Structures are given as C-alpha cells and as structure tokens.
Coordinates of C-alpha atoms and ligand atoms in Angstrom, one line a residue:
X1 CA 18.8 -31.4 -42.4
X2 CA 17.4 -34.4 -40.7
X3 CA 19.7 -37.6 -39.8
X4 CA 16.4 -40.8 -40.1
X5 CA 17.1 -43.8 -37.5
X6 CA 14.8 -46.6 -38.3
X7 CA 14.2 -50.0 -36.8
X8 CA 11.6 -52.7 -36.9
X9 CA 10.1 -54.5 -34.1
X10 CA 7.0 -56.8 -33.6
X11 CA 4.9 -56.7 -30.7
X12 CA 2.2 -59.0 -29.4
X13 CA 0.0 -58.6 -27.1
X14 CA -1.3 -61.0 -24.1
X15 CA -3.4 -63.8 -25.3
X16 CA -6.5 -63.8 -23.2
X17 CA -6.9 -66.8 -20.4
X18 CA -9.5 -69.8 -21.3
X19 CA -12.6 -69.9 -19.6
X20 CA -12.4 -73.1 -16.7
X21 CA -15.3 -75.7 -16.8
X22 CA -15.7 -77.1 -13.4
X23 CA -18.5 -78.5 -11.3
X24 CA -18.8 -78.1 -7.6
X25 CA -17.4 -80.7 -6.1
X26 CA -17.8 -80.5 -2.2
X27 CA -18.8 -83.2 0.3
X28 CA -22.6 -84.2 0.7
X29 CA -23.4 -81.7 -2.2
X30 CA -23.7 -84.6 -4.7
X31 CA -24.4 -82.4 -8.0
X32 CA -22.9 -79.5 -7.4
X33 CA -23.8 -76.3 -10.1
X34 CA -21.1 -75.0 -12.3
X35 CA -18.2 -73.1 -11.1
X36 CA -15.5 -72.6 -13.6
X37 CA -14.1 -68.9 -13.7
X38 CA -13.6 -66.7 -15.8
X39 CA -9.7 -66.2 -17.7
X40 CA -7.8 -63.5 -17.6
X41 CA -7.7 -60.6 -19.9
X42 CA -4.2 -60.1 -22.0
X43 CA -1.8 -58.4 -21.1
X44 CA -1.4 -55.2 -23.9
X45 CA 1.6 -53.8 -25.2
X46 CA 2.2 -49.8 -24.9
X47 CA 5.0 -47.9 -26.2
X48 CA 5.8 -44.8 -23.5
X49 CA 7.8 -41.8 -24.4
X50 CA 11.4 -41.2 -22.8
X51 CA 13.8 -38.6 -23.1
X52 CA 16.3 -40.8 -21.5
X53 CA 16.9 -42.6 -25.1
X54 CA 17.8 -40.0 -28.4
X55 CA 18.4 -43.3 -31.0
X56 CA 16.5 -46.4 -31.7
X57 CA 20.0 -48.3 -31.4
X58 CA 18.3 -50.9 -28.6
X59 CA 15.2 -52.0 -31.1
X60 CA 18.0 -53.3 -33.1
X61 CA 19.7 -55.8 -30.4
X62 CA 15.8 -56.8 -29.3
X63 CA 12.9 -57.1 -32.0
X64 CA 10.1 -58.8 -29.9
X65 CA 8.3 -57.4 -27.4
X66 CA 5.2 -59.6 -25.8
X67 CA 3.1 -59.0 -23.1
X68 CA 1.8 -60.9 -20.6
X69 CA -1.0 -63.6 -21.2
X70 CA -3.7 -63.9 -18.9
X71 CA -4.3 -66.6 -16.8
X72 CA -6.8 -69.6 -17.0
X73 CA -9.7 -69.5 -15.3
X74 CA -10.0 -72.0 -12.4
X75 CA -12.6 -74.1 -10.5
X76 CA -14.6 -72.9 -7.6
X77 CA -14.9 -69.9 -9.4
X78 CA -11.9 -68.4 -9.4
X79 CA -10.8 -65.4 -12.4
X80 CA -7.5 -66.3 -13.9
X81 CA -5.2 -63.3 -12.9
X82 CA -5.1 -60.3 -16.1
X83 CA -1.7 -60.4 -18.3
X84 CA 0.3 -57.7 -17.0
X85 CA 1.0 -55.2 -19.4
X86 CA 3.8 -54.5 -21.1
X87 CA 5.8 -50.6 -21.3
X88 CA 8.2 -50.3 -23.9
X89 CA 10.5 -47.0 -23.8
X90 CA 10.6 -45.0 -27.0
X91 CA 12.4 -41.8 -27.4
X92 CA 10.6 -38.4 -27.9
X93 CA 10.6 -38.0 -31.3
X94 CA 9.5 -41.0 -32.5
X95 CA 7.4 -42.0 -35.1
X96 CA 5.0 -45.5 -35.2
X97 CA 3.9 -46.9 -38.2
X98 CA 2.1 -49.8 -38.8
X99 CA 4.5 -51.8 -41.5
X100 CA 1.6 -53.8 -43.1
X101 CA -0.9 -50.9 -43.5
X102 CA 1.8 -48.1 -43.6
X103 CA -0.7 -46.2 -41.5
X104 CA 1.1 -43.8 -39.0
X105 CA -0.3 -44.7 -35.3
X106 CA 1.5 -41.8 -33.3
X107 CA 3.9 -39.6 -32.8
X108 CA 5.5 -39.9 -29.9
X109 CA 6.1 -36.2 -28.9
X110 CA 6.0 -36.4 -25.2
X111 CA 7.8 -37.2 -22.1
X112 CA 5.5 -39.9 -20.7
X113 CA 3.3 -40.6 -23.6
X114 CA 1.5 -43.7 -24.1
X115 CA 0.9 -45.1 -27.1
X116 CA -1.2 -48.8 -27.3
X117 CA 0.0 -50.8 -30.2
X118 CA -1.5 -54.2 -29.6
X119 CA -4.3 -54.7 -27.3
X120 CA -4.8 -57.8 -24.9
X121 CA -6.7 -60.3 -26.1
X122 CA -10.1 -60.8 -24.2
X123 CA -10.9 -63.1 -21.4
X124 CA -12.7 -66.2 -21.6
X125 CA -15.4 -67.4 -19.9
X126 CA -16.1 -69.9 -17.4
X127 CA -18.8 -72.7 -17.7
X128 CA -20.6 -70.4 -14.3
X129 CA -21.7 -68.0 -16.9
X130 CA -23.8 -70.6 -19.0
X131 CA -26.4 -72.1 -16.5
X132 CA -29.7 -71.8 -17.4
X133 CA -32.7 -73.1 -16.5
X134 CA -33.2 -76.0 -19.0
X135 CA -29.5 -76.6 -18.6
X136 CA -28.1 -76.7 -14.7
X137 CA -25.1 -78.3 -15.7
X138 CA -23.6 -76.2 -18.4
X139 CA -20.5 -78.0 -20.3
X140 CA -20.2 -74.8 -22.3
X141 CA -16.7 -72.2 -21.8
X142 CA -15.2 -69.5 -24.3
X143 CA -11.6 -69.7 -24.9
X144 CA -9.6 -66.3 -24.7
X145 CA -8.9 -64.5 -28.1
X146 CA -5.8 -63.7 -29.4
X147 CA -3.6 -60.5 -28.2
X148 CA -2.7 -58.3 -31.5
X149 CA 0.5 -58.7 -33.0
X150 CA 1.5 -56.3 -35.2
X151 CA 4.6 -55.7 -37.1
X152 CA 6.2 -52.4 -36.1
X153 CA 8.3 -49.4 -37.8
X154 CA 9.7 -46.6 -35.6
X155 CA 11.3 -44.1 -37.0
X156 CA 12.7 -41.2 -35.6
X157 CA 15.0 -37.6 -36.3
X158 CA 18.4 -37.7 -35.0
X159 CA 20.7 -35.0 -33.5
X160 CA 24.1 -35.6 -33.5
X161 CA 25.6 -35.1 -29.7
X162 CA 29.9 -35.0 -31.3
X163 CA 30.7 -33.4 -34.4
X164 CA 34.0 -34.5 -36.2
X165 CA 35.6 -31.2 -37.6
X166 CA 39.1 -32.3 -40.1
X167 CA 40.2 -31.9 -43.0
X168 CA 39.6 -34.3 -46.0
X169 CA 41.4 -37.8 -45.8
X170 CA 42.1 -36.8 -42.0
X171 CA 40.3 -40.5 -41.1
X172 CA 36.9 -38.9 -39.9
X173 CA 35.1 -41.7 -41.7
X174 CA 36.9 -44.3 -40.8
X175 CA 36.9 -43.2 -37.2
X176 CA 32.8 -43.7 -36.9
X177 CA 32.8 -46.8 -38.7
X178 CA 35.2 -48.2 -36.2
X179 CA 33.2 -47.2 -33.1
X180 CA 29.4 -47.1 -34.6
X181 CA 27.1 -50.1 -33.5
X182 CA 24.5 -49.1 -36.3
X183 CA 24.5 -46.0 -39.1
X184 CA 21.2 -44.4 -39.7
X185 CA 20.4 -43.4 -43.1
X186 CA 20.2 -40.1 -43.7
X187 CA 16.9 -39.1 -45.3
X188 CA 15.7 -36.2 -46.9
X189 CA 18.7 -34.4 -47.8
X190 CA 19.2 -32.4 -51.2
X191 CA 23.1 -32.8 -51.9
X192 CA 23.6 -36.5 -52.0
X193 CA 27.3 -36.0 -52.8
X194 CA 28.1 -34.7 -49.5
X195 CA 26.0 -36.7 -47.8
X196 CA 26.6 -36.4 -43.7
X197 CA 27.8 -39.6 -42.1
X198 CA 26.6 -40.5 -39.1
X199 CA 27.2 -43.3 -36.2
X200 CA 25.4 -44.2 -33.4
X201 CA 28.2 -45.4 -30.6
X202 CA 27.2 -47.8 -28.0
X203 CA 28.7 -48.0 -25.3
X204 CA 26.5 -50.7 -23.1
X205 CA 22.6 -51.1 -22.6
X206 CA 21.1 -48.2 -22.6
X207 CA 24.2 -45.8 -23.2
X208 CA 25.1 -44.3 -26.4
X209 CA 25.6 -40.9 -28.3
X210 CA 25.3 -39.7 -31.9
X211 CA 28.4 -38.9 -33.9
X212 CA 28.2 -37.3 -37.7
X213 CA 30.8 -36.4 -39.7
X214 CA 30.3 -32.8 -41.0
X215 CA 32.2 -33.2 -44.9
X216 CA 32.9 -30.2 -46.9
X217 CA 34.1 -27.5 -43.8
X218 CA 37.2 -26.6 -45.4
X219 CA 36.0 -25.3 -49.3
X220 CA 34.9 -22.3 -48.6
X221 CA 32.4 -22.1 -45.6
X222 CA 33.0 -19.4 -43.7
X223 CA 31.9 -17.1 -46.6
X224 CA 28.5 -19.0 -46.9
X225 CA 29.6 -19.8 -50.2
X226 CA 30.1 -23.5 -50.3
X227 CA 28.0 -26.1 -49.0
X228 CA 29.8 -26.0 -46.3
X229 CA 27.8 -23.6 -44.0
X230 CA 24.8 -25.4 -44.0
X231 CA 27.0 -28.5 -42.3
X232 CA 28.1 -26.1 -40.1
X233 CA 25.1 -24.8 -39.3
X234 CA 24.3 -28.7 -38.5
X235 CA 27.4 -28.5 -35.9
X236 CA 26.3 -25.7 -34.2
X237 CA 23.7 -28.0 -32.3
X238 CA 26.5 -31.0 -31.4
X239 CA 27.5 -30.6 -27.8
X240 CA 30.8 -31.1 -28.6
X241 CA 33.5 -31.5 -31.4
X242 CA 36.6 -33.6 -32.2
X243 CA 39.2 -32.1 -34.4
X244 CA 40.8 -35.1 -36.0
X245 CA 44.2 -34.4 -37.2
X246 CA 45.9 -36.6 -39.6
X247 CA 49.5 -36.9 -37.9
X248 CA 51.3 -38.7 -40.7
X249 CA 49.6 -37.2 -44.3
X250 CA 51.1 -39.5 -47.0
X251 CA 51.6 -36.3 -49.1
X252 CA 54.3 -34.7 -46.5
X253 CA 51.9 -31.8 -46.0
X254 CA 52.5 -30.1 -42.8
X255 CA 49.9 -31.7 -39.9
X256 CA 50.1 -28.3 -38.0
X257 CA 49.1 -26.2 -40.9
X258 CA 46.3 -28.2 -41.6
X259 CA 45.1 -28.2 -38.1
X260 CA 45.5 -24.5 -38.2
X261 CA 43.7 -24.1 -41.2
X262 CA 40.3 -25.7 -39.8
X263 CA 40.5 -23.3 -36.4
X264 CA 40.7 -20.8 -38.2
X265 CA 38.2 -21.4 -40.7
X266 CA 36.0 -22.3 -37.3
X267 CA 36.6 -19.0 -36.5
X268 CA 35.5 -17.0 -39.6
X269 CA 32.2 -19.1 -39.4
X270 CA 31.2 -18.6 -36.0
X271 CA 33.0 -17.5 -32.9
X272 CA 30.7 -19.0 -30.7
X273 CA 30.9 -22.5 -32.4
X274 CA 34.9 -22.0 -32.1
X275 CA 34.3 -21.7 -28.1
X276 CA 32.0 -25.0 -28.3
X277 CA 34.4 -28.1 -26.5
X278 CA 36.8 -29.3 -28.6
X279 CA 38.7 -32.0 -28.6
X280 CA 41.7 -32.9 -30.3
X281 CA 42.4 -36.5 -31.6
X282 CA 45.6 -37.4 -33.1
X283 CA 45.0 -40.0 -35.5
X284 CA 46.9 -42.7 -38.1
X285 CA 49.6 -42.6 -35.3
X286 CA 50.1 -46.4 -36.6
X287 CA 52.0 -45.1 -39.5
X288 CA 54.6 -43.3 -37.2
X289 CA 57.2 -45.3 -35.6
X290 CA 57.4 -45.4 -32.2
X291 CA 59.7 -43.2 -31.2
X292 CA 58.2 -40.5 -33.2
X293 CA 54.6 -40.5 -32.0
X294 CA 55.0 -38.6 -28.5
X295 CA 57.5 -35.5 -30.6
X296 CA 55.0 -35.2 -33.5
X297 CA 51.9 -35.0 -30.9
X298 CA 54.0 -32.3 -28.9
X299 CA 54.9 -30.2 -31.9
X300 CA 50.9 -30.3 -32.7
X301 CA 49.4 -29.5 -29.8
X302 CA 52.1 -26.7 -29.1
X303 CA 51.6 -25.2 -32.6
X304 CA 48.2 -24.9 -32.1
X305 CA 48.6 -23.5 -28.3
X306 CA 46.3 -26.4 -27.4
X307 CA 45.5 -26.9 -23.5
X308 CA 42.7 -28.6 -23.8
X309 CA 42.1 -32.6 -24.1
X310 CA 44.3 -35.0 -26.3
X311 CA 43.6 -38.1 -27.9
X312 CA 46.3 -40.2 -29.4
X313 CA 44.2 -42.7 -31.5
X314 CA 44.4 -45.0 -34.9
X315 CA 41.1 -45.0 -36.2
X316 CA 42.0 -47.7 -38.6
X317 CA 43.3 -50.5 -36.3
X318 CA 41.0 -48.9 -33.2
X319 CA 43.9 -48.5 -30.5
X320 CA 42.8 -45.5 -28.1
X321 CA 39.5 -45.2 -30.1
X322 CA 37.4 -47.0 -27.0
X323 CA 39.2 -44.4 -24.1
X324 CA 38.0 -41.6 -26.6
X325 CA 34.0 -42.6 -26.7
X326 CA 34.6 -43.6 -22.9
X327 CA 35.2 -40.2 -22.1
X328 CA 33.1 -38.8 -24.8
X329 CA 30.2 -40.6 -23.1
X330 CA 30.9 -39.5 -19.5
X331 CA 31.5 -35.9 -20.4
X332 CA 28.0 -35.8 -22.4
X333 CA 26.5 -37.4 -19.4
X334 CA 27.8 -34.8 -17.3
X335 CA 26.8 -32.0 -19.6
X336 CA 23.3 -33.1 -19.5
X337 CA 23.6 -33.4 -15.4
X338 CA 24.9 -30.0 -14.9
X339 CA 22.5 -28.6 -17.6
X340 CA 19.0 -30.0 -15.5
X341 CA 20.8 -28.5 -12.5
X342 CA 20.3 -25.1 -14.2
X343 CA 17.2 -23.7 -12.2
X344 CA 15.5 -23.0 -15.6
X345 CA 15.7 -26.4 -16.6
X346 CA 15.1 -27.3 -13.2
X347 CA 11.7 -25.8 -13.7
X348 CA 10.6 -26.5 -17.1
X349 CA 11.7 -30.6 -15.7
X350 CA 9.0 -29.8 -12.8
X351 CA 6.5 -28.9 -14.7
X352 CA 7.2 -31.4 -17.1
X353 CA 6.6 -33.9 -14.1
X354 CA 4.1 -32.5 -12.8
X355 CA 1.9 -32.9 -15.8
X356 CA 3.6 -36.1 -16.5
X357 CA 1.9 -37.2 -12.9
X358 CA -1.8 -35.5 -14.2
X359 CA -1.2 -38.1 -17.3
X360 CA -0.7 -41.3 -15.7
X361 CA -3.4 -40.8 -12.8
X362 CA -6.1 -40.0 -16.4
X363 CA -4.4 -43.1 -18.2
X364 CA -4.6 -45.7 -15.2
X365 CA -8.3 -44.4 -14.7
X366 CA -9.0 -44.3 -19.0
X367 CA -7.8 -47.8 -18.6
X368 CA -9.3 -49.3 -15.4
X369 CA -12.6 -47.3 -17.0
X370 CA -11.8 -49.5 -20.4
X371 CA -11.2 -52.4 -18.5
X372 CA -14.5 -52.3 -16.8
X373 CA -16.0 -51.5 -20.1
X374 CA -14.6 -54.7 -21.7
X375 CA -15.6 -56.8 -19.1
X376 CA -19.1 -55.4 -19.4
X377 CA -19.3 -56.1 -22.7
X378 CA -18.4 -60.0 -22.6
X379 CA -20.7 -60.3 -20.1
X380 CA -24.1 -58.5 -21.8
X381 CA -22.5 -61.1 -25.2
X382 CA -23.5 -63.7 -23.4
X383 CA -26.7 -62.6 -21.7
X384 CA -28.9 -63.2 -24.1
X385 CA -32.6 -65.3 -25.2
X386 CA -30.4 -68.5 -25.0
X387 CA -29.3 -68.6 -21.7
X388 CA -30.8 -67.7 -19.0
X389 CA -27.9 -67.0 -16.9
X390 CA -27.7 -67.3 -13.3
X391 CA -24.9 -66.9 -11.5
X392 CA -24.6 -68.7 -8.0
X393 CA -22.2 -68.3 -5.7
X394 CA -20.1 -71.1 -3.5
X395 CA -21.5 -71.3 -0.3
Ligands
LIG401 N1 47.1 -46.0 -41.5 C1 45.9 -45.4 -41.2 N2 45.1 -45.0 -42.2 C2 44.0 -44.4 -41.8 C3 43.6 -44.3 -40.5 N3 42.4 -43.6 -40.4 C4 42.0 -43.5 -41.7 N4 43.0 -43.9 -42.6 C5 42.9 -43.9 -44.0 O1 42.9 -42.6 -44.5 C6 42.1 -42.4 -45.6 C7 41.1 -41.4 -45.4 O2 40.2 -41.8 -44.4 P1 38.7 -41.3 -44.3 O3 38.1 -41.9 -43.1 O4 38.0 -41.6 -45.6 O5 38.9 -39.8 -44.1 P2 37.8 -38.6 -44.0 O6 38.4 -37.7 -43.0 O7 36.5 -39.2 -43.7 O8 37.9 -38.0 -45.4 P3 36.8 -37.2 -46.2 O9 35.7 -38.1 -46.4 O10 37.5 -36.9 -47.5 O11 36.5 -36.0 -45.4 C8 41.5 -43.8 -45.9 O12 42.3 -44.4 -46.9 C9 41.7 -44.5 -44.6 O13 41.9 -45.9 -44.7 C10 44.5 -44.7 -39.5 O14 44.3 -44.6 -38.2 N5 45.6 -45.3 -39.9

C-alpha cells in the first residue's frame, strides 16, 4: 500500500559569465596587448538527500529553483567569480524524473546524496585568449552558454506519521480536509472504493506530518476477513493514533458504545497496535449546546476509563483542530528526539555520518576534478591552427 506525493518544480542552472574584451591601458605603455578575463562558470543546481523532510509539501509553496550565474570577466585580466551552486533538500525516498523526456534521473535513496539536475553553463572567454601573431590586438571574446533548465517531477512514497481510527460518519474526513495544506494521491492501490485518505499538515516552513484516514476498521477486521486488516496493517507503522468520536450522532446512537466498539475491535486485531499512543478527540461538539459539551465529554472519557489525552474539537468549523496538530507536531518531534537518543540509533546515525563525511570530501574532489576538466577543455577549443595563442601577463 503506497500513499504517492508528487510535485513539480523547474530548475535552472547558472548562466555562464561573458568573456571581457579589454586592452591594456597603463601609463607610457601606449598599445597595450589584450587583457580581458575570462567569465565565470554557472552556478549548477543539485538536489541533496534529507531525512529531515518525509513530504514534498515545500515544492508546492516554491517551484523555481536557480542557481547562481557566473560573473563577467573583467579587464586587466581578471576571471569573473564561478556561480555558486545551488543545494536543494529532497527527502530520502524520492524519485526525479525528467517531465519532458519522462526519463527517471535518480532515486534519491540516501542521506546526503547528490543528485545534479542542471549543470552550469560554461564560462566565456576573454579577448587575452585570442592573440596571435598576425593579430596582437584581438577584438574577439565568447559569451557564456546557457545553464540547463529543466522541468522537474519528484515523486515520492509516503508514510503516514497519525492514523485516524472512528467509526464511519465519526468526521475523520472532514477533520484532514480541514487541517491538510495539500493531499497526495494515492497510487497504486487495488480497492478504489476504500481508498485511504490522506493529508499532509503544515504547520510552518519546514514542519509538517502525514495524516491518513484508515476507512473500513469496523466491518470485520480483526478476523482478517474484511478489507479492513490490510488498513490496519497500514496503521501499524503510524506513530500515533487519534480516535475520533462522534459526540452528537444524528441517529441517537450511543457515542460510548461506539467508542467501545473500535477499542475493542483494536484489540482483537493487534494488542500491540492497541498499546500504540492514542489519542482521543471529541468531535461535532458544535452540535451540542453549551452547557452540554463538558457532561457528554466526561461521561465518554469515563466510560471508556480513558486517562490519556483529550481533544474537544469541531472538525467542521475548525475550533480546537489547530491545538490538536500543535501538539500532534511536538509530540512527533519528540518521538523522533528520544528515538536517535536510543544508543542503537545513535550508532547506525554515526555511521550514517561518518560515511555521509567520506561522500562529500569524494563529491567536492569529483567536482573540483570536473571543474578542472571543463576548464581544460575550453581552453584546448580554442587552441587550435587559427590562433596562435599567447598568453601575457600584466607586468
Ligand atoms: N456539525 C458537524 N458535522 C460534522 C463535523 N465533522 C464532520 N461532520 C459531518 O459528519 C458527516 C461525516 O463526516 P466524514 O468526515 O465524512 O466522516 P468519516 O469519519 O470520514 O466517515 P467515513 O468516510 O464514512 O469513515 C459529514 O456530513 C460531515 O459534514 C463537525 O465537527 N460538526
């Protein structure tokens, strides 16, 4: 069962800097030789891998991503300074594929992977490189080529990080359309008539978490019969659950009973899923009046001999809906902290470092080796019958 987050970005690359034409101008040196430098290459876009980010959400708030251009050449023989490069985080997991060409260019399966998707474009050169000897005062300069630009698709799996557990018509729906930036479509998945529904929730820049509602608990699935246990099994891997209780059914049946009826069936599924964190979260409380809400919640949360966390909430006009992703969010972030404070994962983070180090020292020497490479390569274009190329240097 795979949950597909998609997004499209474009990315272009650095253009490369113009070559300078420029003469030596200097006092008593009447006709000085050519001196214009050389550009700057452009800067190239990489994507690198993070397991910081588990959504695409941020690709959909910002599409364009451009690197650096490089710098002009200038007179008196000064290079233009290179583009700087540009590092976009991706999460682990994700897939890039060229939209025009459909062509997959990487997976992104590492922590620390880099991935070039649109290389700088090359320097030009200055006039200095085209003195020859039947021409002493070259008027000749390239300009810089283009950086790539290339239109983008990521794609990626998603895990869900809350599972909603309620019965039908308890509001689970309506609760992640009210707090879900974006909804990934699900991909892949046989029974299309109980599709999972699924929300990203964003909280701020970079913060977010993955809720899916599970459908179909209730009919039957603790026997395995139903669908049901295959939704289940999708739950088992959420960090943590919300129990949404419909406080007010509009048929009169009993809220308690109903409640009862999904722990228990959470129970006959899987005992260790049961001990998973649960929360509870009253909802429709708007269709109670006032003075009826706090009774009702007591008489649920006693009934069901709840002690841990309550959330009074109406999905459908949003009230209490941003405390509950609020604390949703800080207790997943804590999870995560205490969990890489386990010494295993402690390890297996150190190692993951350590090799993470290894990479970028071999990716900063592949890429000043490349560099070198290019710039070798420009230079033998140039060197050939046609000009006899002589480079002089400022006294
Ligand atoms: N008044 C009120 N109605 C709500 C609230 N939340 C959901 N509803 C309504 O309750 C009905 C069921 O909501 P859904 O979100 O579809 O419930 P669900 O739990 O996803 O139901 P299934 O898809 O059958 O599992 C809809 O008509 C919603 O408009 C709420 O906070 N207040």
């Amino acid at each position: 069962m795979q949950f597909v987050d998609e997004a499209s970005i474009i990315v272009e690359a650095g253009k490369g800097g113009n070559g300078c034409l420029s003469f030596r101008r200097e006092k008593y040196v009447p006709r000085g030789g050519p001196d214009g430098g050389d550009g700057g290459h452009g800067g190239s876009v990489y994507l690198i891998g993070d397991d910081a980010l588990n959504t695409l959400i941020d690709f959909k708030f910002q599409r364009f991503y451009k690197a650096q251009n490089g710098q002009g050449g200038m007179g008196r023989q000064m290079s233009g300074k290179a583009g700087e490069d540009l590092h976009v985080k991706v999460p682990v997991g994700t897939t890039v594929i060229d939209e025009d060409t459909l062509e997959v260019i990487a997976d992104v399966t590492e922590i620390g992977q880099v991935v070039l998707v649109g290389e700088g474009g090359r320097r030009g050169l200055g006039n200095i490189h085209f003195k020859s000897s039947t021409n002493r005062a070259p008027r000749r300069t390239t300009p810089g080529t283009e950086g790539d630009r290339r239109n983008l698709r990521l794609e990626m799996k998603v895990m869900a990080d809350v599972g909603l557990l309620g019965m039908p018509n308890a509001g689970k729906s309506t609760l992640i359309r009210s707090v879900s930036a974006a909804k990934p479509k699900v991909a892949n998945y046989p029974f299309t008539t109980l599709v999972p529904n699924l929300g990203v929730v964003k909280l701020g820049m970079h913060e977010h978490f993955v809720m899916a509602d599970v459908p179909g608990l209730i009919e039957g699935a603790s026997d395995g019969a139903g669908l049901g246990l295959r939704f289940l099994k999708h739950l088992t891997r959420t960090r943590l659950l919300f129990h949404v209780v419909d406080v007010a059914p509009f048929d009169e049946s009993d809220p308690v009973e109903a409640a009862k009826a999904i722990v228990h069936e959470l129970g006959q599924f899987s005992p260790a899923l049961s001990e998973r964190p649960r929360w509870l979260v009253l909802n429709k409380f708007d269709l109670l009046p006032e003075d009826e809400r706090e009774e009702r919640a007591q008489k649920i949360i006693q009934a069901l001999n709840w002690e841990g966390p309550v959330f009074r909430i109406s999905a459908i006009s949003s009230d209490g809906t941003d405390k509950l992703v609020q604390a949703a969010y800080r207790w997943l972030t804590e999870q995560r902290r205490l969990e890489n404070e386990d010494e295993e994962a402690l390890a297996r983070e150190e190692e993951m470092r350590r090799r993470m180090e290894e990479e970028s020292v071999a990716r900063t020497e592949a890429r000043l080796g490349r560099r070198r490479k290019r710039d070798d390569e420009d230079d033998e274009d140039f060197d050939d019958d046609d000009y006899d190329v002589e480079v002089e240097y400022a006294p």
